[in-house]
CSV table of C-alpha atoms in Angstrom, one decimal:
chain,number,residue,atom,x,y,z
T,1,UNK,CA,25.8,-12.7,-3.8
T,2,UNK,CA,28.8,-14.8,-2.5
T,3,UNK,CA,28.7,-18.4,-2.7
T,4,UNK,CA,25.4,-18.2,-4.6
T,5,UNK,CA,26.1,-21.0,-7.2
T,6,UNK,CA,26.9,-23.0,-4.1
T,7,UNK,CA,24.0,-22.2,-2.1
T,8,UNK,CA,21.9,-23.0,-5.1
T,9,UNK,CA,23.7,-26.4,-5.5
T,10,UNK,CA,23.5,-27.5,-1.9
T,11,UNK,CA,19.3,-27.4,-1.8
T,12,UNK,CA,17.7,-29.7,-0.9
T,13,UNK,CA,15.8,-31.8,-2.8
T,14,UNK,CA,12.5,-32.0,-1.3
T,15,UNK,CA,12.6,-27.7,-0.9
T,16,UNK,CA,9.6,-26.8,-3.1
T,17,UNK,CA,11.4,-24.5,-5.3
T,18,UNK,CA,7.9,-23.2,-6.9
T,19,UNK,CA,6.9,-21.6,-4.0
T,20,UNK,CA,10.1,-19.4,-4.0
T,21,UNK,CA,9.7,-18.5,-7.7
T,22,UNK,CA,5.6,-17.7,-7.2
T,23,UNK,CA,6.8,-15.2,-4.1
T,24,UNK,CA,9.7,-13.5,-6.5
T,25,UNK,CA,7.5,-13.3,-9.4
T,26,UNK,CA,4.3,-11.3,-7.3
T,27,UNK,CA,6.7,-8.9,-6.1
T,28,UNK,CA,8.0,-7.9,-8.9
T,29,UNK,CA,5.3,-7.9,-10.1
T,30,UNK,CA,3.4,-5.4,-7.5
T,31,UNK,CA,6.9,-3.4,-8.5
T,32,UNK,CA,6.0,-3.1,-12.3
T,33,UNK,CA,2.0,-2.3,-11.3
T,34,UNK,CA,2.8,1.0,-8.7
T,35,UNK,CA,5.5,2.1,-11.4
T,36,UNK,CA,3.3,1.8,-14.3
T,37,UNK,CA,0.2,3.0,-12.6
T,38,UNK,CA,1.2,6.4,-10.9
T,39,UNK,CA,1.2,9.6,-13.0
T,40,UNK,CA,3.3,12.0,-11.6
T,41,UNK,CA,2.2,15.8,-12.6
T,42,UNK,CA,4.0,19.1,-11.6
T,43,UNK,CA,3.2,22.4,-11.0
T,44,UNK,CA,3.3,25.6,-9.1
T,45,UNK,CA,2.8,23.6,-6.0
T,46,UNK,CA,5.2,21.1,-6.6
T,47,UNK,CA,5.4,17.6,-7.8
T,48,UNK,CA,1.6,15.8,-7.5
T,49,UNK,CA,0.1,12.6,-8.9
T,50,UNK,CA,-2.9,10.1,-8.9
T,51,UNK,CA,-3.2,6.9,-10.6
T,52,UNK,CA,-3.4,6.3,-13.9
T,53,UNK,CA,-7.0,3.9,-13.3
T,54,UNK,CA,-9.0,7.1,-13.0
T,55,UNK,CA,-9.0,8.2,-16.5
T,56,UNK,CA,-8.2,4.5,-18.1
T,57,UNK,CA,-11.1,2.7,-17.8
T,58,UNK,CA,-9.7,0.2,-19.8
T,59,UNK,CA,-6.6,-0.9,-17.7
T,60,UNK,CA,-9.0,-1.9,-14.7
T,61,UNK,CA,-9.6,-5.5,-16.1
T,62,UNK,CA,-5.8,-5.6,-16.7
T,63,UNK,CA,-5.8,-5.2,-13.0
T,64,UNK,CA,-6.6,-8.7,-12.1
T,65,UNK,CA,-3.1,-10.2,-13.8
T,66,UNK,CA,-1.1,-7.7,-11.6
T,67,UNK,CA,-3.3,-7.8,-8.3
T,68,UNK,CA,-0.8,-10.7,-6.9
T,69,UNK,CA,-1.0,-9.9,-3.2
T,70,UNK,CA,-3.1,-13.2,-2.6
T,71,UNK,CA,-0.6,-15.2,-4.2
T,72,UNK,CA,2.0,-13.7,-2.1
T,73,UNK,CA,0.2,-14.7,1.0
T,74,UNK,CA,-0.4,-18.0,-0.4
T,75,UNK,CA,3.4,-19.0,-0.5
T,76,UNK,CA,3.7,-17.6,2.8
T,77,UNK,CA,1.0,-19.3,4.4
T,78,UNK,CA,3.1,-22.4,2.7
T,79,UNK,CA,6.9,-21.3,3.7
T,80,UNK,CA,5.6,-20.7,7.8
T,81,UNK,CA,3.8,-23.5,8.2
T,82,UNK,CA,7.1,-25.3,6.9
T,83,UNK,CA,9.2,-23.4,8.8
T,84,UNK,CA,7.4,-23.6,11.9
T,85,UNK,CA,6.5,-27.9,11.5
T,86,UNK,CA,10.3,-28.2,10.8
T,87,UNK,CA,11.3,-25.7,13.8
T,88,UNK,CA,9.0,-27.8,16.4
T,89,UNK,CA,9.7,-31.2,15.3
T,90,UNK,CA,13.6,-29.8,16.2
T,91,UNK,CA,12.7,-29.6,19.7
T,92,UNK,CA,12.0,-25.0,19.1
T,93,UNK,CA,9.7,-23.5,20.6
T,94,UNK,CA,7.2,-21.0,19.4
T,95,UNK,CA,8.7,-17.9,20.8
T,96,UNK,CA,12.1,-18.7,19.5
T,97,UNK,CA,10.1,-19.2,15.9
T,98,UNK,CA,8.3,-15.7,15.8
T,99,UNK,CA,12.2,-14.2,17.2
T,100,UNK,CA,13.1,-15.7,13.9
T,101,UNK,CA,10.9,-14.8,11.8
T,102,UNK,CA,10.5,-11.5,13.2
T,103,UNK,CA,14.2,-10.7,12.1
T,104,UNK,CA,14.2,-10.7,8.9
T,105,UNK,CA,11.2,-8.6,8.6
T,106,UNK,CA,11.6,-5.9,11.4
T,107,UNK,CA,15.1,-5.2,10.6
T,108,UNK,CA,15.0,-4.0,7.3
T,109,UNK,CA,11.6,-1.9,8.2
T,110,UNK,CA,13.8,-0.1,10.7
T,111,UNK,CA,16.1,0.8,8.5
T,112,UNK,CA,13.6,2.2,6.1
T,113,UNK,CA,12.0,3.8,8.6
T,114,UNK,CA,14.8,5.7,10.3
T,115,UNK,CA,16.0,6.2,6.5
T,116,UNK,CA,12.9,8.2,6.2
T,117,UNK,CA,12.6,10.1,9.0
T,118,UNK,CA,15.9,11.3,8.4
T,119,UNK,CA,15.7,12.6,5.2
T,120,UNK,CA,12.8,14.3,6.2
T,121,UNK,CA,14.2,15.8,8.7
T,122,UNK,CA,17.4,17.2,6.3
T,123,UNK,CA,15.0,18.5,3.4
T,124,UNK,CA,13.0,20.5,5.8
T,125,UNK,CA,16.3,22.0,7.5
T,126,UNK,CA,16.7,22.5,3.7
T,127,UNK,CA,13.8,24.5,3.4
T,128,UNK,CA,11.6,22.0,1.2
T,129,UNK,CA,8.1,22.9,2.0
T,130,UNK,CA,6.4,20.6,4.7
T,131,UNK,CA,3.8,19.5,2.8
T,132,UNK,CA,5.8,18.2,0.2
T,133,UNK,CA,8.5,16.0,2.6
T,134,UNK,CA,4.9,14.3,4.1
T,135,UNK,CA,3.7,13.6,0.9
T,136,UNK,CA,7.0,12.2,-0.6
T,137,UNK,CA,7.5,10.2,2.7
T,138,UNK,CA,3.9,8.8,2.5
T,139,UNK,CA,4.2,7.8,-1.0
T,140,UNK,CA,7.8,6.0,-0.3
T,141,UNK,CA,6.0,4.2,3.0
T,142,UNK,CA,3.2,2.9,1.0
T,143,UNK,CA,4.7,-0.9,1.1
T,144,UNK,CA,4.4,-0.2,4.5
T,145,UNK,CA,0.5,-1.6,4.6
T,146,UNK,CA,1.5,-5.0,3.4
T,147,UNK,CA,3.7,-5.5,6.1
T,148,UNK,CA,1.4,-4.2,8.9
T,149,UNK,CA,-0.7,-7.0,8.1
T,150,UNK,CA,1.7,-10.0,7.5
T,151,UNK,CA,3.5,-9.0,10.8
T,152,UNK,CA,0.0,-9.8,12.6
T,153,UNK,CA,-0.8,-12.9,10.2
T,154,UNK,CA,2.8,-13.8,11.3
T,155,UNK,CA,2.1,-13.8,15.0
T,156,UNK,CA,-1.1,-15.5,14.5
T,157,UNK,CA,0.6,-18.4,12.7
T,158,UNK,CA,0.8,-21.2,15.5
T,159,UNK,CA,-2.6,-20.7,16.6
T,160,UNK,CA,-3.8,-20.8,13.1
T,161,UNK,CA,-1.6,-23.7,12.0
T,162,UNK,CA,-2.8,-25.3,15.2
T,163,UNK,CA,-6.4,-25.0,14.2
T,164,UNK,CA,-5.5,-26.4,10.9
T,165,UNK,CA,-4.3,-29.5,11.9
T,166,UNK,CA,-7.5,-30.0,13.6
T,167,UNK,CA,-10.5,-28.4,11.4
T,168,UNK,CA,-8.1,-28.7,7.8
T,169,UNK,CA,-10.1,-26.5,5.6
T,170,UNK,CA,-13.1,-25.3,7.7
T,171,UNK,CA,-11.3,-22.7,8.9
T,172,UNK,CA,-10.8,-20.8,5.8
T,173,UNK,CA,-14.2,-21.5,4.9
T,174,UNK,CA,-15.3,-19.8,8.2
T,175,UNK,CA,-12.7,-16.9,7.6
T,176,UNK,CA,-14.6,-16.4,3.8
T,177,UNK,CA,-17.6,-16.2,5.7
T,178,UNK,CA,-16.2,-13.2,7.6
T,179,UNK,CA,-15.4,-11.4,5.3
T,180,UNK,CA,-18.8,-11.9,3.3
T,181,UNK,CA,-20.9,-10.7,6.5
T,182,UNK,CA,-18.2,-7.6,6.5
T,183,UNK,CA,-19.2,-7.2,2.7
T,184,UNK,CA,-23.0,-7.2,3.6
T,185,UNK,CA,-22.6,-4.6,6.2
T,186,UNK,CA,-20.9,-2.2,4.0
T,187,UNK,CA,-23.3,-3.2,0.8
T,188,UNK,CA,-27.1,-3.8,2.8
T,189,UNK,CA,-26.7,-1.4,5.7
T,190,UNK,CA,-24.1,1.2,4.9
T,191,UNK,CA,-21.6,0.3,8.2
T,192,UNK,CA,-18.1,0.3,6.9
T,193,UNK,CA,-16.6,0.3,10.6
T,194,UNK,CA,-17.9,-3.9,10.5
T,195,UNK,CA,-15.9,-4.1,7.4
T,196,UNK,CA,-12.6,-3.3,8.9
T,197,UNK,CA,-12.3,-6.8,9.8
T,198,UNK,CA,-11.5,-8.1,6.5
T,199,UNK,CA,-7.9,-6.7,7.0
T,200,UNK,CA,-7.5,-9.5,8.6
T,201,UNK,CA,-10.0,-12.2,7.8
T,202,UNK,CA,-9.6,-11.7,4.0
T,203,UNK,CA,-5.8,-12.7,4.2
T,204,UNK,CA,-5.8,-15.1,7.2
T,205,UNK,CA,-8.1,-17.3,4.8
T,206,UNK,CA,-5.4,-16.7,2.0
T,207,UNK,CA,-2.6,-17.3,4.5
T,208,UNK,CA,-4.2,-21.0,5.5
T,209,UNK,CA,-4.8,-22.0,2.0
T,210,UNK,CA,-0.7,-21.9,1.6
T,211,UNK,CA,-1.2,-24.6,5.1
T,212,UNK,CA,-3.4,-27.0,3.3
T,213,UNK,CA,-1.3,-26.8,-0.1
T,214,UNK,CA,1.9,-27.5,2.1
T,215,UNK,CA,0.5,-30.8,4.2
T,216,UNK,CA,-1.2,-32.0,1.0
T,217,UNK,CA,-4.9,-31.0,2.5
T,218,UNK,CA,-5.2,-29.3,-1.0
T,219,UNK,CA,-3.9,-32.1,-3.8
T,220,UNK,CA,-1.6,-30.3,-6.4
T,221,UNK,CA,-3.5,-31.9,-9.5
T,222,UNK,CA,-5.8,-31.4,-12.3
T,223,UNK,CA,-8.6,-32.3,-11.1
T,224,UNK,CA,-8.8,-29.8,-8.4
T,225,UNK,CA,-6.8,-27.1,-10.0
T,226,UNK,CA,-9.5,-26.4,-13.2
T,227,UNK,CA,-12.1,-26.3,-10.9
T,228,UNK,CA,-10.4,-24.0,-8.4
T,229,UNK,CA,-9.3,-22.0,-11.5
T,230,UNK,CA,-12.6,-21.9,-13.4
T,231,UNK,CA,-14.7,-21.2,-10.6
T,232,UNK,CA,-12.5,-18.3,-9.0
T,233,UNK,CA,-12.5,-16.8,-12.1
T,234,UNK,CA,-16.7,-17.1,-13.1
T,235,UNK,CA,-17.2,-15.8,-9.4
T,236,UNK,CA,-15.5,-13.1,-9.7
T,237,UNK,CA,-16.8,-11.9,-13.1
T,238,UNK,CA,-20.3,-12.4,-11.5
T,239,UNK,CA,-19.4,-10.4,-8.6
T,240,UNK,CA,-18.2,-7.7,-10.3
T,241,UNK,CA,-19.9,-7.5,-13.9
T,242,UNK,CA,-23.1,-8.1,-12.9
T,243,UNK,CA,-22.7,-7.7,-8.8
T,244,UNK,CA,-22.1,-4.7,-6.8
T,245,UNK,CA,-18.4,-4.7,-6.6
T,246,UNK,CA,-16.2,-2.7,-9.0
T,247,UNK,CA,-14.1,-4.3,-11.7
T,248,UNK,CA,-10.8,-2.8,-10.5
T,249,UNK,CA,-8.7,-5.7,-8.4
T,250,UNK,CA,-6.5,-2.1,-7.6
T,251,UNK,CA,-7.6,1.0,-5.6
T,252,UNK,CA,-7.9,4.2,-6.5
T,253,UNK,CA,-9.1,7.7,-5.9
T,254,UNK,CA,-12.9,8.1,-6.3
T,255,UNK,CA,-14.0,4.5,-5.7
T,256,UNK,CA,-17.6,4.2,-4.4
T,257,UNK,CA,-16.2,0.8,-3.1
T,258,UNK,CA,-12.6,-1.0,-3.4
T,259,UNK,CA,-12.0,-4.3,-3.6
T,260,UNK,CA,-8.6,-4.5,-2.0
T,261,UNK,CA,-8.9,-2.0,1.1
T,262,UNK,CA,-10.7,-4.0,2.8
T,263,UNK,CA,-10.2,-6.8,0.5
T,264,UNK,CA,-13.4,-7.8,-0.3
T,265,UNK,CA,-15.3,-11.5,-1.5
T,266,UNK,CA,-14.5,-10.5,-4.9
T,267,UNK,CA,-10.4,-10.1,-4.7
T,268,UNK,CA,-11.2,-13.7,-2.6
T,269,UNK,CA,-13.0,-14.9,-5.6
T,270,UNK,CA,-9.9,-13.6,-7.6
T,271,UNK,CA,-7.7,-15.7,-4.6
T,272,UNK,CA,-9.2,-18.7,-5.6
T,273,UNK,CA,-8.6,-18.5,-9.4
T,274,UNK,CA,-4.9,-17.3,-9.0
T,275,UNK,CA,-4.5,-20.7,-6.5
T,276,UNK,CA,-5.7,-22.2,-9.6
T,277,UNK,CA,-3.5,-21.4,-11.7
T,278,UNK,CA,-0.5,-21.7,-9.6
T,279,UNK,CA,-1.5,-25.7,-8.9
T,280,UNK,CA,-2.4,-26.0,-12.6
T,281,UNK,CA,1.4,-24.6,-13.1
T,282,UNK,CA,3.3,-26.0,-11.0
T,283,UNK,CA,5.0,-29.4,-12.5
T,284,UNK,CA,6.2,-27.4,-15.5
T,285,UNK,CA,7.7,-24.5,-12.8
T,286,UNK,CA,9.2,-27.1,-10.6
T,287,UNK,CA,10.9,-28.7,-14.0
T,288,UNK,CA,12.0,-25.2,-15.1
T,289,UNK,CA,13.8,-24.4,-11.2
T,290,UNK,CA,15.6,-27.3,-11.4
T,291,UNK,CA,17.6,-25.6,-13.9
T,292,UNK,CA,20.6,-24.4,-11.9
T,293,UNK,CA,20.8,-20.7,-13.6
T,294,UNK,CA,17.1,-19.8,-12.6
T,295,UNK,CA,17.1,-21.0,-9.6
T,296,UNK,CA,19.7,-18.9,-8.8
T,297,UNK,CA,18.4,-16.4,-10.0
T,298,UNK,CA,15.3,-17.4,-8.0
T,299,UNK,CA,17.4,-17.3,-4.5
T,300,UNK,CA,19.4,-13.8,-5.6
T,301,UNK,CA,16.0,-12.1,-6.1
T,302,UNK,CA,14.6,-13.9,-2.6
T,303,UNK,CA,17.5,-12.9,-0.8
T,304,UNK,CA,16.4,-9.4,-1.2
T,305,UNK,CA,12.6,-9.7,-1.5
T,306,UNK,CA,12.0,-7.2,1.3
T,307,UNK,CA,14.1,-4.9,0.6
T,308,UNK,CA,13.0,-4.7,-3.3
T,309,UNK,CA,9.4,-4.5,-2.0
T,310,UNK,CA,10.0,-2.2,0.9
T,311,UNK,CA,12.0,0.6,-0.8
T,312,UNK,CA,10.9,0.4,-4.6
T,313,UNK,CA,8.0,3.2,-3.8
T,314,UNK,CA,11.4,5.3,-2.3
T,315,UNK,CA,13.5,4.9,-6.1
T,316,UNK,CA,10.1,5.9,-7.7
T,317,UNK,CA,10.1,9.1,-5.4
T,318,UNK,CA,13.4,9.5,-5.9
T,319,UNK,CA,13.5,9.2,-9.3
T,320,UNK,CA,10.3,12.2,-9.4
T,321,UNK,CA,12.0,14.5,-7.3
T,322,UNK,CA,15.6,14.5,-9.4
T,323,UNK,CA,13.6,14.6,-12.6
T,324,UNK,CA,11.0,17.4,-11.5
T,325,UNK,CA,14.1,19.8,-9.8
T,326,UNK,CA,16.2,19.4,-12.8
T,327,UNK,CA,14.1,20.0,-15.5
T,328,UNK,CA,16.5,18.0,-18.0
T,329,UNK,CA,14.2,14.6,-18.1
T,330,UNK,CA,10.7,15.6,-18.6
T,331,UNK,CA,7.6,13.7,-16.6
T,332,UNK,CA,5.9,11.2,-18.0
T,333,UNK,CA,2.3,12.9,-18.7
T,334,UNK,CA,-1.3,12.3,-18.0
T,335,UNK,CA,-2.2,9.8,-20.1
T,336,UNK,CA,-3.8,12.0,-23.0
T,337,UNK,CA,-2.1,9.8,-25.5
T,338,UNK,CA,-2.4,6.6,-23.9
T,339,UNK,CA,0.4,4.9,-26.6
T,340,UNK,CA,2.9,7.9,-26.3
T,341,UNK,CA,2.1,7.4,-22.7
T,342,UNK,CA,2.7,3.8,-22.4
T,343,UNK,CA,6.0,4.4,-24.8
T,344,UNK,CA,7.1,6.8,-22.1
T,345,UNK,CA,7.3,4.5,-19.6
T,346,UNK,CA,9.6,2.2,-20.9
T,347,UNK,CA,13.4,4.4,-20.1
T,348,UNK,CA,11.1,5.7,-16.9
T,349,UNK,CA,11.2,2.1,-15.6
T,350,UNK,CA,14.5,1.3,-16.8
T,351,UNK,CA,15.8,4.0,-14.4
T,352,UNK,CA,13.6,3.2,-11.9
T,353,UNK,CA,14.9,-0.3,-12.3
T,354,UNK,CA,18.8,1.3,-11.9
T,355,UNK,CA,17.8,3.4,-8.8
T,356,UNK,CA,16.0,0.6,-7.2
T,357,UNK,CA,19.3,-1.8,-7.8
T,358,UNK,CA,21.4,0.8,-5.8
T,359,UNK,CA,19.2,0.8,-3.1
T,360,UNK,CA,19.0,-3.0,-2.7
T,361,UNK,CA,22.8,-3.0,-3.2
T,362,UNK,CA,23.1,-0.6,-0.1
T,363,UNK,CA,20.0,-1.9,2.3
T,364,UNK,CA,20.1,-5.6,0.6
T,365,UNK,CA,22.7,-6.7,3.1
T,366,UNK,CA,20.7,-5.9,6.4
T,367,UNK,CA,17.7,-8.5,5.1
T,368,UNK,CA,20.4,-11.0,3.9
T,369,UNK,CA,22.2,-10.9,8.0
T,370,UNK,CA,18.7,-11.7,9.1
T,371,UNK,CA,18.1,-15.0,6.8
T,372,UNK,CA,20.4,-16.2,9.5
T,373,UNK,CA,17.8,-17.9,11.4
T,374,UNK,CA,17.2,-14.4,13.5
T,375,UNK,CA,20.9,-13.6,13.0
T,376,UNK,CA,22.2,-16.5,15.8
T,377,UNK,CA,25.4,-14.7,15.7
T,378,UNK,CA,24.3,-11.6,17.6
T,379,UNK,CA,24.6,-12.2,20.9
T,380,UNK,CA,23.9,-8.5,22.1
T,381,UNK,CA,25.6,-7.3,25.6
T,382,UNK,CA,23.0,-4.9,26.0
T,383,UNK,CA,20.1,-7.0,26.7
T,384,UNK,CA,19.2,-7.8,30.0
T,385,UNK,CA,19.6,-11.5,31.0
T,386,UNK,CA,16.4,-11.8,32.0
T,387,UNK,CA,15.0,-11.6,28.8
T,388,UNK,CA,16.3,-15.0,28.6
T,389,UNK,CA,13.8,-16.9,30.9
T,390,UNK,CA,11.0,-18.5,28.3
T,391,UNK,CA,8.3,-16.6,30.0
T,392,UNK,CA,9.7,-13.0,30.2
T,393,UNK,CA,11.0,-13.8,26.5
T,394,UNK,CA,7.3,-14.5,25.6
T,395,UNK,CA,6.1,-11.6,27.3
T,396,UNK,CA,8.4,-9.0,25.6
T,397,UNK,CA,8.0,-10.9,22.3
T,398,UNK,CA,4.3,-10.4,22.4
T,399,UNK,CA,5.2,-6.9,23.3
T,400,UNK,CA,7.4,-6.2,20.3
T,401,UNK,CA,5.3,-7.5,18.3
T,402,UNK,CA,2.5,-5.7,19.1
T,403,UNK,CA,4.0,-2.3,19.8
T,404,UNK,CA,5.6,-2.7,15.7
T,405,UNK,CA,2.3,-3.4,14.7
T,406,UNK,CA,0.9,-0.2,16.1
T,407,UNK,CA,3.1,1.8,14.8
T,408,UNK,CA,2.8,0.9,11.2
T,409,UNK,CA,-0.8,1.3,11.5
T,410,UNK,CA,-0.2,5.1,12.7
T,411,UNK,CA,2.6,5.4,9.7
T,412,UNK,CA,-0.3,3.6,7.1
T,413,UNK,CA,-3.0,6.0,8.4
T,414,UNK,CA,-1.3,9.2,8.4
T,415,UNK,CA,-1.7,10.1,4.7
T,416,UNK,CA,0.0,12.6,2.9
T,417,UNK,CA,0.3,15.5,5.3
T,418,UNK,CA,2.8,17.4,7.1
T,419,UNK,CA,3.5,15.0,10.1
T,420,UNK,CA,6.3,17.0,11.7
T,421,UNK,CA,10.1,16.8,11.4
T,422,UNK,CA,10.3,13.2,10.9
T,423,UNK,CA,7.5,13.4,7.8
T,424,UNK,CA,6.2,10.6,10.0
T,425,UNK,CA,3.8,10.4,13.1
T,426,UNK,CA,6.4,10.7,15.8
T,427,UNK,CA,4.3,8.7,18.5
T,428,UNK,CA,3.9,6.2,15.6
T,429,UNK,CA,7.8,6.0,14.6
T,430,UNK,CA,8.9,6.0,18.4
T,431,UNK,CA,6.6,2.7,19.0
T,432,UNK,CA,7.8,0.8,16.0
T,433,UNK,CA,11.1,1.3,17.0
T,434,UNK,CA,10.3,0.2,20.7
T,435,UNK,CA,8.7,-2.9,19.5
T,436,UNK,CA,11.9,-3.4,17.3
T,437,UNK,CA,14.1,-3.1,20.4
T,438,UNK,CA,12.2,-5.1,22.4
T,439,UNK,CA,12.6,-8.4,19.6
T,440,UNK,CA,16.0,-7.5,18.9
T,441,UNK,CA,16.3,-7.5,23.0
T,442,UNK,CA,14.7,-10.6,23.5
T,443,UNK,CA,16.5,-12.2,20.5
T,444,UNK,CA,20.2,-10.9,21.8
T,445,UNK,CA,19.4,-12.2,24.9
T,446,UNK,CA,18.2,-16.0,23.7
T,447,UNK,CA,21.3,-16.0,21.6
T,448,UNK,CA,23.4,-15.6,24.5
T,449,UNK,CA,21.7,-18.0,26.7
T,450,UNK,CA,22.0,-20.4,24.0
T,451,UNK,CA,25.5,-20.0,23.3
C-alpha cells in the first residue's frame, strides 16, 4: 500500500485501534478454519469433498476457538455506530451514510460476482461438465452468506442504533429472547420455518452489543469482562454437553441440528464468552497497536478485509482444480491418518496463502477506491439527476439495497447444482447487479449534486 507508514502515523488518537485488529484477526481466522476443514477427494466424477468434522469427532470442540463470526459482528456493530454518530453529528444524513457504507461492500461483491459468472460461462464453452462449474462456483460463493446478512444488519443500523440510545441494552436482551423462542420451536414442536428468524435476530443482538461497547453502555473492565467470559463459556458447555444442541460451533453434513445456520442460543452463549475475552484483552491489544509496525500491518490487512474474505473460498477452488487436472501435486486425503493429514496441510495452505495474495493484489484495489467515503470522486454522468433529490435518493437506496439482498439469498440457496451458463441463478445474479446499479446510481448522482 502507498503512503501506508503515513496513513498509520496520521491516526488519530482516540481511533480504537483494537477493534481493527479483533476484525483482521476473525477473518483470518474464518480463512485458516474453511482451508483446514474441507477435504477435497477425486474420482471418476471429478473433484468432490466434505468437511473434515464428520469423521473427526475430536476437532468439533476445537471449533469454538475458530467460530469468530460473533466477534466479527461485534467490531462492526462498534465501527457503524461510530461511523454513523460521527457522520450525523457532521450535519449527513442517513441515506448518504448507507451510500457510504454500501460502497465498499457492493463493489467488490460485483466484481466477484461477475468474476464468477464468467468463468463459468468459459469452462462450460470449454466443455467442463455442468455439474462440476455449479459446484466449484457454489463452493467459491460460500462467503457470500455472511455478507447477505451484514448487508441487511447494515440497513437496519439507524433504526437499531436509534433504539439503543433509548432502551441501551434491552434490546439485545429482547433480540436473545428471539432467538430462544425460534430454538424452542425447532427443539419442543419440530417447526424449523419459526427458526428462520434467527438469521437475523441472532446477529442483530451481536451487532448492538458492538453499540453499547462503543458509547461505554458496556464498561471495558474486569469486573464485567470475567463474568461475561465465565458465564458465556459455562452456558454454552451446559447447552451443549448436557443440553440438546451439538458441540460443533461449525456446520456440517449430517447434523440433526446446527448451531450456526440458524445460529442458535448456544453459538449466543459462545457470543458472550468471546465479548469476554475481547474486554478482558483489550488494554494489552491497544498497548501492542500502538506499536507503529503492527498497526500497519493492522490497516494493510483491513484495507483488503473483503476482498481476502470474499475470494479466499475462490484460491481454495482454484488451487483443487490445478492440483486435481495436473496430477503433479497430489490431494490432501481423507483424514485416515489424522497426523500425516494435518502434516499435509501445512505447503497446501502455504499455496493457498500465495494464490489468495494474487487475487487480493488484483481485486484488492476496487475495495481500497471504495474506503473513499463511497468513492466521493465518482461523480457518474450516467445517473439521472433526479436521483439527487433526498427523497428519490432514499427511495432508490432502499431499493438497491433490497434488490442486492435478494439476490444473494437466491446465490446462498442455490447449492451446488448446475444453475445454467453463469453457474449462478441468473434471476438471482441479474438482481444483485440491479441493486448494485441502483446504489452506484444514486451515489453518482449525490456526488455530483454535492460537487
Amino acid at each position: 500500500m502507498p503512503g501506508l507508514r503515513e496513513l498509520a502515523e496520521r491516526t488519530p488518537p482516540q481511533r480504537e485501534r483494537y477493534v481493527d485488529l479483533l476484525r483482521a484477526l476473525a477473518i483470518l481466522i474464518v480463512v485458516l478454519g474453511h482451508w483446514t476443514v474441507i477435504v477435497v477427494t477425486g474420482g471418476a466424477d471429478g473433484l468432490d469433498g466434505f468437511s473434515a468434522l464428520q469423521v473427526l469427532p475430536w476437532g468439533r470442540p476445537i471449533t469454538w476457538l475458530v467460530q469468530v463470526m460473533p466477534v466479527f459482528f461485534m467490531v462492526g456493530g462498534f465501527a457503524n455506530a461510530a461511523s454513523l454518530t460521527s457522520h450525523t453529528r457532521r450535519g449527513g444524513d442517513v441515506t448518504d451514510w448507507l451510500l457510504d457504507r454500501s460502497a465498499r461492500l457492493v463493489r467488490p461483491t460485483t466484481a466477484l460476482l461477475v468474476t464468477l459468472a464468467a468463468a463459468a460461462l468459459t469452462a462450460r464453452l470449454a466443455g467442463v461438465d455442468p455439474r462440476q462449474v455449479g459446484q466449484a462456483v457454489w463452493l467459491a460463493s460460500i462467503p457470500l452468506w455472511f455478507l447477505l446478512v451484514y448487508l441487511v444488519v447494515i440497513f437496519l443500523t439507524p433504526l437499531m442504533h436509534r433504539l439503543h440510545r433509548r432502551a441501551r441494552l434491552v434490546v439485545p436482551l429482547v433480540l436473545v429472547g428471539l432467538v430462544a423462542a425460534g430454538d424452542v420451536a425447532r427443539l419442543a414442536f419440530d417447526a424449523p420455518m419459526l427458526q428462520l428468524g434467527n438469521f437475523l435476530f441472532a446477529w442483530l443482538a451481536v451487532h448492538q452489543i458492538g453499540f453499547a461497547w462503543q458509547d461505554g453502555t458496556l464498561p471495558v473492565r474486569p469486573g464485567v469482562a470475567v463474568p461475561l467470559l465465565v458465564g458465556g463459556a459455562g452456558l454454552a458447555v451446559l447447552l451443549t454437553v448436557t443440553g440438546p444442541y451439538p458441540v460443533s460451533m461449525v456446520d456440517y453434513a449430517g447434523m440433526p441440528l446446527r448451531n450456526l445456520s440458524p445460529p442458535t442460543l448456544a453459538l449466543l452463549a459462545l457470543a458472550t464468552a468471546q465479548l469476554g475475552l475481547a474486554l478482558l484483552l483489550r488494554d494489552a491489544g491497544d498497548r501492542w497497536m500502538q506499536r507503529l509496525g503492527a498497526w500497519m500491518a493492522v490497516i494493510a490487512v483491513n484495507s483488503v478485509i473483503l476482498t481476502v474474505l470474499l475470494w479466499h473460498m475462490s484460491a481454495f477452488v482454484l488451487v483443487a482444480a490445478a492440483a486435481y487436472a495436473s496430477g503433479l501435486v497430489p490431494l490432501p486425503q481423507p483424514p485416515g491418518d489424522t497426523g500425516a493429514w494435518l502434516l499435509w496441510k501445512l505447503p497446501w495452505l502455504v499455496v493457498l496463502f500465495a494464490v489468495l495474495g494474487a487475487l487480493v493484489a488484483l481485486f484488492g484495489r476496487i475495495e481500497r477506491r471504495g474506503l473513499r467515503r463511497g468513492d466521493l470522486t465518482s461523480r457518474s454522468r450516467w445517473t439521472p439527476r433526479a436521483l439527487g433529490r433526498p427523497g428519490l435518493r432514499a427511495t432508490a437506496t432502499t431499493a438497491g439495497y433490497a434488490a442486492c439482498v435478494l439476490g444473494l439469498l437466491g446465490v446462498a440457496d442455490a447449492g451446488p447444482a448446475d444453475h445454467g451458463p453463469f453457474g449462478l441463478p441468473t434471476a438471482a445474479l441479474a438482481g444483485f447487479l440491479a441493486g448494485a446499479a441502483l446504489l452506484r446510481g444514486a451515489r453518482g448522482a449525490r456526488n455530483r449534486r454535492a460537487g
